[in-house]
Amino acid sequence: MPTDQQLAAAKAIKAAKAKTAPLAAQKLVVKGIAKPRNIPMVVKPPQGNVVLSATPNTVPVIPADWAKLGVQTGYNPKPAADLNLCVVGPSGEGKTTFESSIPDTMILDLDKAAESIVGTRAMRVAISNYEHYMQVTQKLIDDGKNGKHIVHRVSIDTTDIWVDMIKLRLQTEKGCDDITEFGAQGHGWAMIRERCWSRLRELEEAGYVWSCVGHMITKTETNPVTHKERTVIRDAVFPTFAAKIINSSDFKLTIYCINKEVEKKTKKALPGGRIIEVPCGTEMTSKYYLDSYTTTERQGKGRGAPGMNRKFEIPLLNAWDVFVKNYNVAIEAAKGK
């Protein structure tokens, strides 16, 4: 038999439940209108993203029907050979030399600079005019769609001359003196950008990867707040064109040369037979660098290789091999995490 204390406790619990339970008879009066307190809740079916089961440090299992549609998971960066590249730098400081060191490449040489590169691994074709450019790119596209890729990479060298060629062609087609003033709100600039970009996309869809090589120039800008001038480095092509290429690339690489005057020394024998080094004038040394950092002066980009060394010295010959080595080291380190 329960004790009096147990009965009292049970009674108190029952009274508490009665106070908190929904009361069908209770009414909430608002401005004289009685509304029931126990409005039934509508239970909706589960909505939102499908959550795939996964535990820490593992990847989710993708359903077979989604896998057939190409759904993937996990870290799987491109091989270096498949990277789309935007390569920029000052004139004469190693851009075309770097591009010529990439095997399985055809350079569309609008700048007529690739012919002077020593130790090249790439093919080149000197583009003479718009018609020649269209013939070469159309053959690449047609062959690519038929599985006959003569090369894996197509390189445009340089983008600023490419833009000028397309600009002249559009002016002829539209019968105007300056296509950049055609239409309104930058329509002429957009026509140049899209004419170039559409051809690059066709090459990409035909199975090629691409490189766009361009010059950088110095430009004086005025701060609108402080009204102070500063000299910055910018891509030679117009901003929206540069942004289109950079945003679509995997890496934006700035290549430049740093020259330094160093003291030359020669060995001299003293009367006692001791050999010493003595100054004998000066000489210039040049070091070439590849840089994908973003700074206040310029934009860089590096996709797919977290932790990669973003600035390193490159040789004049076979510089591509040094880039590939740094890229692969970063990928292997990332896969081990």
Coordinates of C-alpha atoms in Angstrom, one line a residue:
M1 CA 0.0 0.0 0.0
P2 CA 1.3 3.5 -0.9
T3 CA 2.1 5.7 2.0
D4 CA 0.4 9.0 2.6
Q5 CA 3.5 10.8 1.4
Q6 CA 3.6 8.9 -1.9
L7 CA -0.2 9.6 -2.4
A8 CA 0.4 13.3 -1.8
A9 CA 3.3 13.4 -4.3
A10 CA 1.3 11.6 -7.0
K11 CA -1.6 14.0 -6.5
A12 CA 0.7 17.0 -6.9
I13 CA 2.2 15.6 -10.1
K14 CA -1.3 15.0 -11.5
A15 CA -2.3 18.6 -10.6
A16 CA 0.8 20.0 -12.4
K17 CA 0.1 18.0 -15.5
A18 CA -3.5 19.2 -15.6
K19 CA -2.3 22.9 -15.5
T20 CA 0.2 22.5 -18.4
A21 CA -1.9 20.2 -20.7
P22 CA -3.8 21.7 -23.6
L23 CA -7.2 22.8 -22.5
A24 CA -9.8 22.4 -25.2
A25 CA -12.3 24.4 -23.2
Q26 CA -10.0 27.4 -22.6
K27 CA -10.6 30.4 -24.9
L28 CA -8.3 33.3 -25.6
V29 CA -10.4 36.5 -25.9
V30 CA -9.1 39.2 -28.1
K31 CA -11.3 42.2 -28.6
G32 CA -14.3 40.2 -27.6
I33 CA -13.6 37.2 -30.1
A34 CA -13.0 33.8 -28.5
K35 CA -10.3 31.7 -30.1
P36 CA -9.3 28.2 -29.1
R37 CA -5.9 27.7 -27.6
N38 CA -5.3 24.2 -28.9
I39 CA -4.9 24.9 -32.6
P40 CA -3.6 21.7 -34.2
M41 CA -0.1 21.8 -35.7
V42 CA 0.3 20.8 -39.4
V43 CA 3.3 18.4 -39.7
K44 CA 5.1 19.1 -43.0
P45 CA 7.2 16.4 -44.7
P46 CA 11.0 16.7 -44.5
Q47 CA 12.3 19.5 -46.8
G48 CA 15.7 21.0 -47.8
N49 CA 19.0 19.4 -48.8
V50 CA 19.5 15.6 -48.7
V51 CA 22.0 14.9 -46.0
L52 CA 24.3 12.0 -46.8
S53 CA 25.6 10.0 -43.9
A54 CA 29.2 10.7 -43.2
T55 CA 31.6 10.7 -40.2
P56 CA 34.6 13.0 -39.5
N57 CA 37.5 12.4 -41.9
T58 CA 35.4 10.4 -44.3
V59 CA 33.6 11.3 -47.5
P60 CA 29.9 10.6 -48.0
V61 CA 28.7 7.7 -50.2
I62 CA 27.1 9.1 -53.3
P63 CA 23.9 7.2 -54.5
A64 CA 24.5 5.3 -57.7
D65 CA 21.9 7.3 -59.7
W66 CA 23.6 10.6 -58.8
A67 CA 27.0 9.1 -59.5
K68 CA 25.9 8.3 -63.1
L69 CA 25.1 12.0 -63.5
G70 CA 28.7 12.9 -62.5
V71 CA 28.3 13.8 -58.9
Q72 CA 31.6 13.4 -57.0
T73 CA 33.1 14.2 -53.7
G74 CA 36.5 14.5 -52.1
Y75 CA 39.7 16.3 -53.1
N76 CA 40.5 15.6 -56.7
P77 CA 42.5 18.5 -58.3
K78 CA 43.4 18.7 -62.0
P79 CA 46.8 17.5 -63.2
A80 CA 49.1 20.4 -64.0
A81 CA 48.8 19.7 -67.7
D82 CA 45.1 20.3 -67.6
L83 CA 45.3 23.7 -65.9
N84 CA 44.0 26.8 -67.7
L85 CA 46.5 29.6 -67.2
C86 CA 46.6 33.3 -67.3
V87 CA 50.2 34.4 -67.6
V88 CA 51.2 38.1 -67.4
G89 CA 54.2 40.2 -66.9
P90 CA 56.2 43.2 -68.1
S91 CA 57.5 43.1 -71.7
G92 CA 60.5 40.9 -72.3
E93 CA 60.8 39.3 -68.9
G94 CA 60.0 35.7 -69.6
K95 CA 56.3 35.1 -70.3
T96 CA 56.7 33.5 -73.8
T97 CA 59.8 31.7 -72.6
F98 CA 57.7 30.1 -69.8
E99 CA 54.9 29.3 -72.2
S100 CA 57.3 27.8 -74.7
S101 CA 58.6 25.4 -72.0
I102 CA 55.2 23.6 -71.7
P103 CA 55.1 20.4 -73.8
D104 CA 52.2 19.5 -76.0
T105 CA 51.4 23.2 -76.7
M106 CA 50.6 25.3 -79.8
I107 CA 51.3 29.0 -79.4
L108 CA 49.1 31.3 -81.5
D109 CA 51.9 33.8 -81.9
L110 CA 50.3 37.2 -82.5
D111 CA 53.2 38.9 -80.8
K112 CA 55.8 37.3 -83.2
A113 CA 58.0 36.6 -80.1
A114 CA 58.0 32.8 -79.8
E115 CA 60.4 32.4 -82.7
S116 CA 63.2 33.9 -80.6
I117 CA 62.9 31.5 -77.7
V118 CA 65.8 29.1 -77.1
G119 CA 65.0 25.5 -76.0
T120 CA 61.3 25.6 -76.9
R121 CA 59.1 22.5 -76.4
A122 CA 56.0 24.1 -78.0
M123 CA 54.7 24.4 -81.5
R124 CA 54.0 27.9 -82.8
V125 CA 52.1 29.5 -85.6
A126 CA 52.6 33.2 -86.4
I127 CA 49.1 34.6 -86.8
S128 CA 49.1 37.1 -89.7
N129 CA 45.6 38.5 -89.6
Y130 CA 42.0 37.7 -88.5
E131 CA 41.3 35.3 -91.4
H132 CA 44.4 33.3 -90.6
Y133 CA 43.4 33.2 -86.9
M134 CA 40.0 31.9 -87.8
Q135 CA 41.4 29.2 -90.1
V136 CA 43.9 28.0 -87.5
T137 CA 41.4 27.9 -84.6
Q138 CA 38.7 26.3 -86.7
K139 CA 41.0 23.5 -87.7
L140 CA 41.9 23.0 -84.1
I141 CA 38.2 22.9 -83.2
D142 CA 37.3 20.5 -86.0
D143 CA 40.2 18.2 -85.3
G144 CA 39.5 18.2 -81.6
K145 CA 35.8 17.3 -82.1
N146 CA 37.0 14.3 -84.2
G147 CA 39.5 13.2 -81.6
K148 CA 42.5 14.3 -83.5
H149 CA 44.2 16.7 -81.1
I150 CA 47.6 17.8 -82.5
V151 CA 48.3 19.4 -79.1
H152 CA 46.7 19.4 -75.6
R153 CA 47.1 23.2 -74.9
V154 CA 46.4 26.2 -77.1
S155 CA 48.2 29.4 -76.0
I156 CA 47.2 33.0 -77.0
D157 CA 50.3 35.2 -77.1
T158 CA 49.5 38.0 -76.4
T159 CA 46.0 38.9 -75.3
D160 CA 46.5 42.6 -75.9
I161 CA 47.3 42.0 -79.6
W162 CA 44.4 39.5 -79.7
V163 CA 42.0 42.2 -78.4
D164 CA 43.4 44.8 -80.9
M165 CA 42.8 42.3 -83.8
I166 CA 39.2 41.6 -82.8
K167 CA 38.6 45.3 -82.3
L168 CA 39.7 46.1 -85.9
R169 CA 37.6 43.3 -87.2
L170 CA 34.4 44.4 -85.4
Q171 CA 35.0 48.0 -86.6
T172 CA 35.1 46.7 -90.2
E173 CA 31.9 44.6 -89.6
K174 CA 30.0 47.5 -88.0
G175 CA 31.4 50.2 -90.3
C176 CA 32.5 52.5 -87.4
D177 CA 35.7 54.2 -86.5
D178 CA 35.9 53.0 -82.9
I179 CA 33.9 49.9 -81.8
T180 CA 34.4 50.9 -78.1
E181 CA 32.0 53.8 -78.7
F182 CA 29.4 51.5 -80.4
G183 CA 26.1 51.3 -78.7
A184 CA 25.7 52.4 -75.1
Q185 CA 26.8 51.4 -71.6
G186 CA 30.0 49.7 -72.8
H187 CA 28.3 47.6 -75.4
G188 CA 31.3 47.9 -77.8
W189 CA 33.7 46.6 -75.1
A190 CA 31.4 43.7 -74.4
M191 CA 31.4 42.8 -78.1
I192 CA 35.2 42.5 -78.1
R193 CA 35.2 40.5 -74.9
E194 CA 32.5 38.0 -76.1
R195 CA 34.0 37.6 -79.6
C196 CA 37.3 36.5 -78.0
W197 CA 35.8 34.5 -75.2
S198 CA 33.4 32.6 -77.5
R199 CA 36.3 31.3 -79.5
L200 CA 38.2 30.3 -76.4
R201 CA 35.1 28.4 -75.2
E202 CA 34.9 26.6 -78.5
L203 CA 38.5 25.4 -78.2
E204 CA 37.8 24.3 -74.6
E205 CA 34.7 22.4 -75.7
A206 CA 36.7 20.7 -78.4
G207 CA 39.0 19.2 -75.7
Y208 CA 41.8 21.7 -75.4
V209 CA 43.1 23.5 -72.3
W210 CA 44.3 27.1 -72.8
S211 CA 46.8 29.7 -71.7
C212 CA 46.3 33.4 -72.2
V213 CA 49.6 35.4 -72.1
G214 CA 49.4 39.2 -71.7
H215 CA 51.5 42.2 -70.9
M216 CA 51.3 44.3 -67.8
I217 CA 51.7 48.1 -67.8
T218 CA 52.4 50.7 -65.2
K219 CA 49.6 53.2 -64.6
T220 CA 49.2 56.3 -62.4
E221 CA 46.0 56.3 -60.4
T222 CA 44.6 59.1 -58.1
N223 CA 43.0 58.2 -54.8
P224 CA 39.5 59.8 -54.9
V225 CA 39.7 60.4 -51.1
T226 CA 43.2 61.6 -50.5
H227 CA 43.8 62.8 -54.1
K228 CA 47.3 61.3 -53.9
E229 CA 48.8 59.7 -56.9
R230 CA 50.4 56.3 -57.0
T231 CA 51.9 54.1 -59.7
V232 CA 50.3 50.6 -60.0
I233 CA 50.8 47.7 -62.3
R234 CA 47.8 46.6 -64.4
D235 CA 47.0 44.2 -67.2
A236 CA 47.3 45.8 -70.5
V237 CA 43.9 44.6 -71.7
F238 CA 40.7 46.4 -70.5
P239 CA 39.5 45.4 -67.0
T240 CA 36.4 43.4 -67.8
F241 CA 38.3 41.3 -70.4
A242 CA 41.1 40.7 -67.9
A243 CA 38.5 39.7 -65.2
K244 CA 36.8 37.3 -67.6
I245 CA 40.1 35.4 -68.3
I246 CA 41.3 35.5 -64.7
N247 CA 38.0 34.2 -63.3
S248 CA 37.9 31.4 -65.8
S249 CA 41.6 30.3 -65.3
D250 CA 43.0 28.0 -62.6
F251 CA 46.1 30.1 -62.1
K252 CA 47.1 33.6 -62.7
L253 CA 50.9 33.8 -62.9
T254 CA 53.0 36.9 -62.9
I255 CA 56.4 36.4 -64.4
Y256 CA 59.1 39.0 -64.0
C257 CA 62.9 39.5 -63.8
I258 CA 64.9 41.2 -61.1
N259 CA 68.3 42.5 -62.2
K260 CA 71.0 43.2 -59.7
E261 CA 74.4 44.6 -60.1
V262 CA 77.0 42.6 -58.3
E263 CA 80.8 43.0 -57.8
K264 CA 83.0 40.8 -59.9
K265 CA 86.0 39.2 -58.3
T266 CA 89.1 37.5 -59.7
K267 CA 91.7 35.4 -58.0
K268 CA 95.2 36.8 -57.6
A269 CA 98.3 35.0 -56.4
L270 CA 100.5 36.8 -53.8
P271 CA 104.3 36.5 -53.8
G272 CA 104.2 34.0 -51.0
G273 CA 101.8 31.7 -53.0
R274 CA 98.7 32.7 -51.2
I275 CA 95.6 33.1 -53.4
I276 CA 93.2 35.9 -52.7
E277 CA 90.1 37.3 -54.4
V278 CA 90.2 41.0 -55.5
P279 CA 87.5 43.2 -57.1
C280 CA 87.6 43.5 -60.9
G281 CA 84.5 45.5 -61.8
T282 CA 80.8 44.8 -61.7
E283 CA 78.3 42.7 -63.7
M284 CA 74.5 42.4 -63.9
T285 CA 72.8 39.2 -62.8
S286 CA 69.2 38.4 -63.7
K287 CA 66.8 36.2 -61.7
Y288 CA 63.3 35.2 -63.0
Y289 CA 60.4 34.7 -60.7
L290 CA 56.9 33.1 -61.0
D291 CA 54.4 34.7 -58.6
S292 CA 50.7 33.9 -58.0
Y293 CA 50.2 36.1 -55.0
T294 CA 47.5 38.8 -54.9
T295 CA 48.8 42.2 -53.8
T296 CA 47.5 45.8 -53.7
E297 CA 49.1 46.3 -57.1
R298 CA 48.0 43.2 -58.9
Q299 CA 45.8 40.2 -58.7
G300 CA 47.0 36.6 -58.5
K301 CA 45.2 33.3 -58.4
G302 CA 46.0 29.7 -57.5
R303 CA 43.3 27.1 -57.5
G304 CA 43.4 23.4 -56.4
A305 CA 46.7 23.4 -54.5
P306 CA 46.4 24.9 -51.0
G307 CA 49.7 25.5 -49.3
M308 CA 51.6 25.8 -52.6
N309 CA 54.6 28.0 -52.6
R310 CA 53.2 31.0 -54.4
K311 CA 56.5 32.6 -55.4
F312 CA 59.6 30.9 -56.5
E313 CA 62.6 31.4 -58.9
I314 CA 62.4 29.8 -62.3
P315 CA 65.1 29.0 -64.8
L316 CA 65.2 30.3 -68.3
L317 CA 65.0 26.7 -69.7
N318 CA 62.2 24.3 -68.8
A319 CA 60.6 26.6 -66.3
W320 CA 57.3 24.7 -66.6
D321 CA 59.0 21.7 -64.8
V322 CA 59.6 23.8 -61.8
F323 CA 56.0 25.0 -61.6
V324 CA 54.8 21.4 -62.0
K325 CA 57.0 20.2 -59.2
N326 CA 55.8 22.9 -56.8
Y327 CA 52.2 22.2 -57.8
N328 CA 52.5 18.4 -57.3
V329 CA 54.2 18.8 -53.9
A330 CA 51.3 20.9 -52.7
I331 CA 48.8 18.4 -53.9
E332 CA 50.4 15.5 -52.3
A333 CA 50.7 17.4 -49.0
A334 CA 47.0 18.3 -49.2
K335 CA 46.0 14.7 -49.9
G336 CA 47.8 13.6 -46.8
K337 CA 45.7 15.8 -44.5

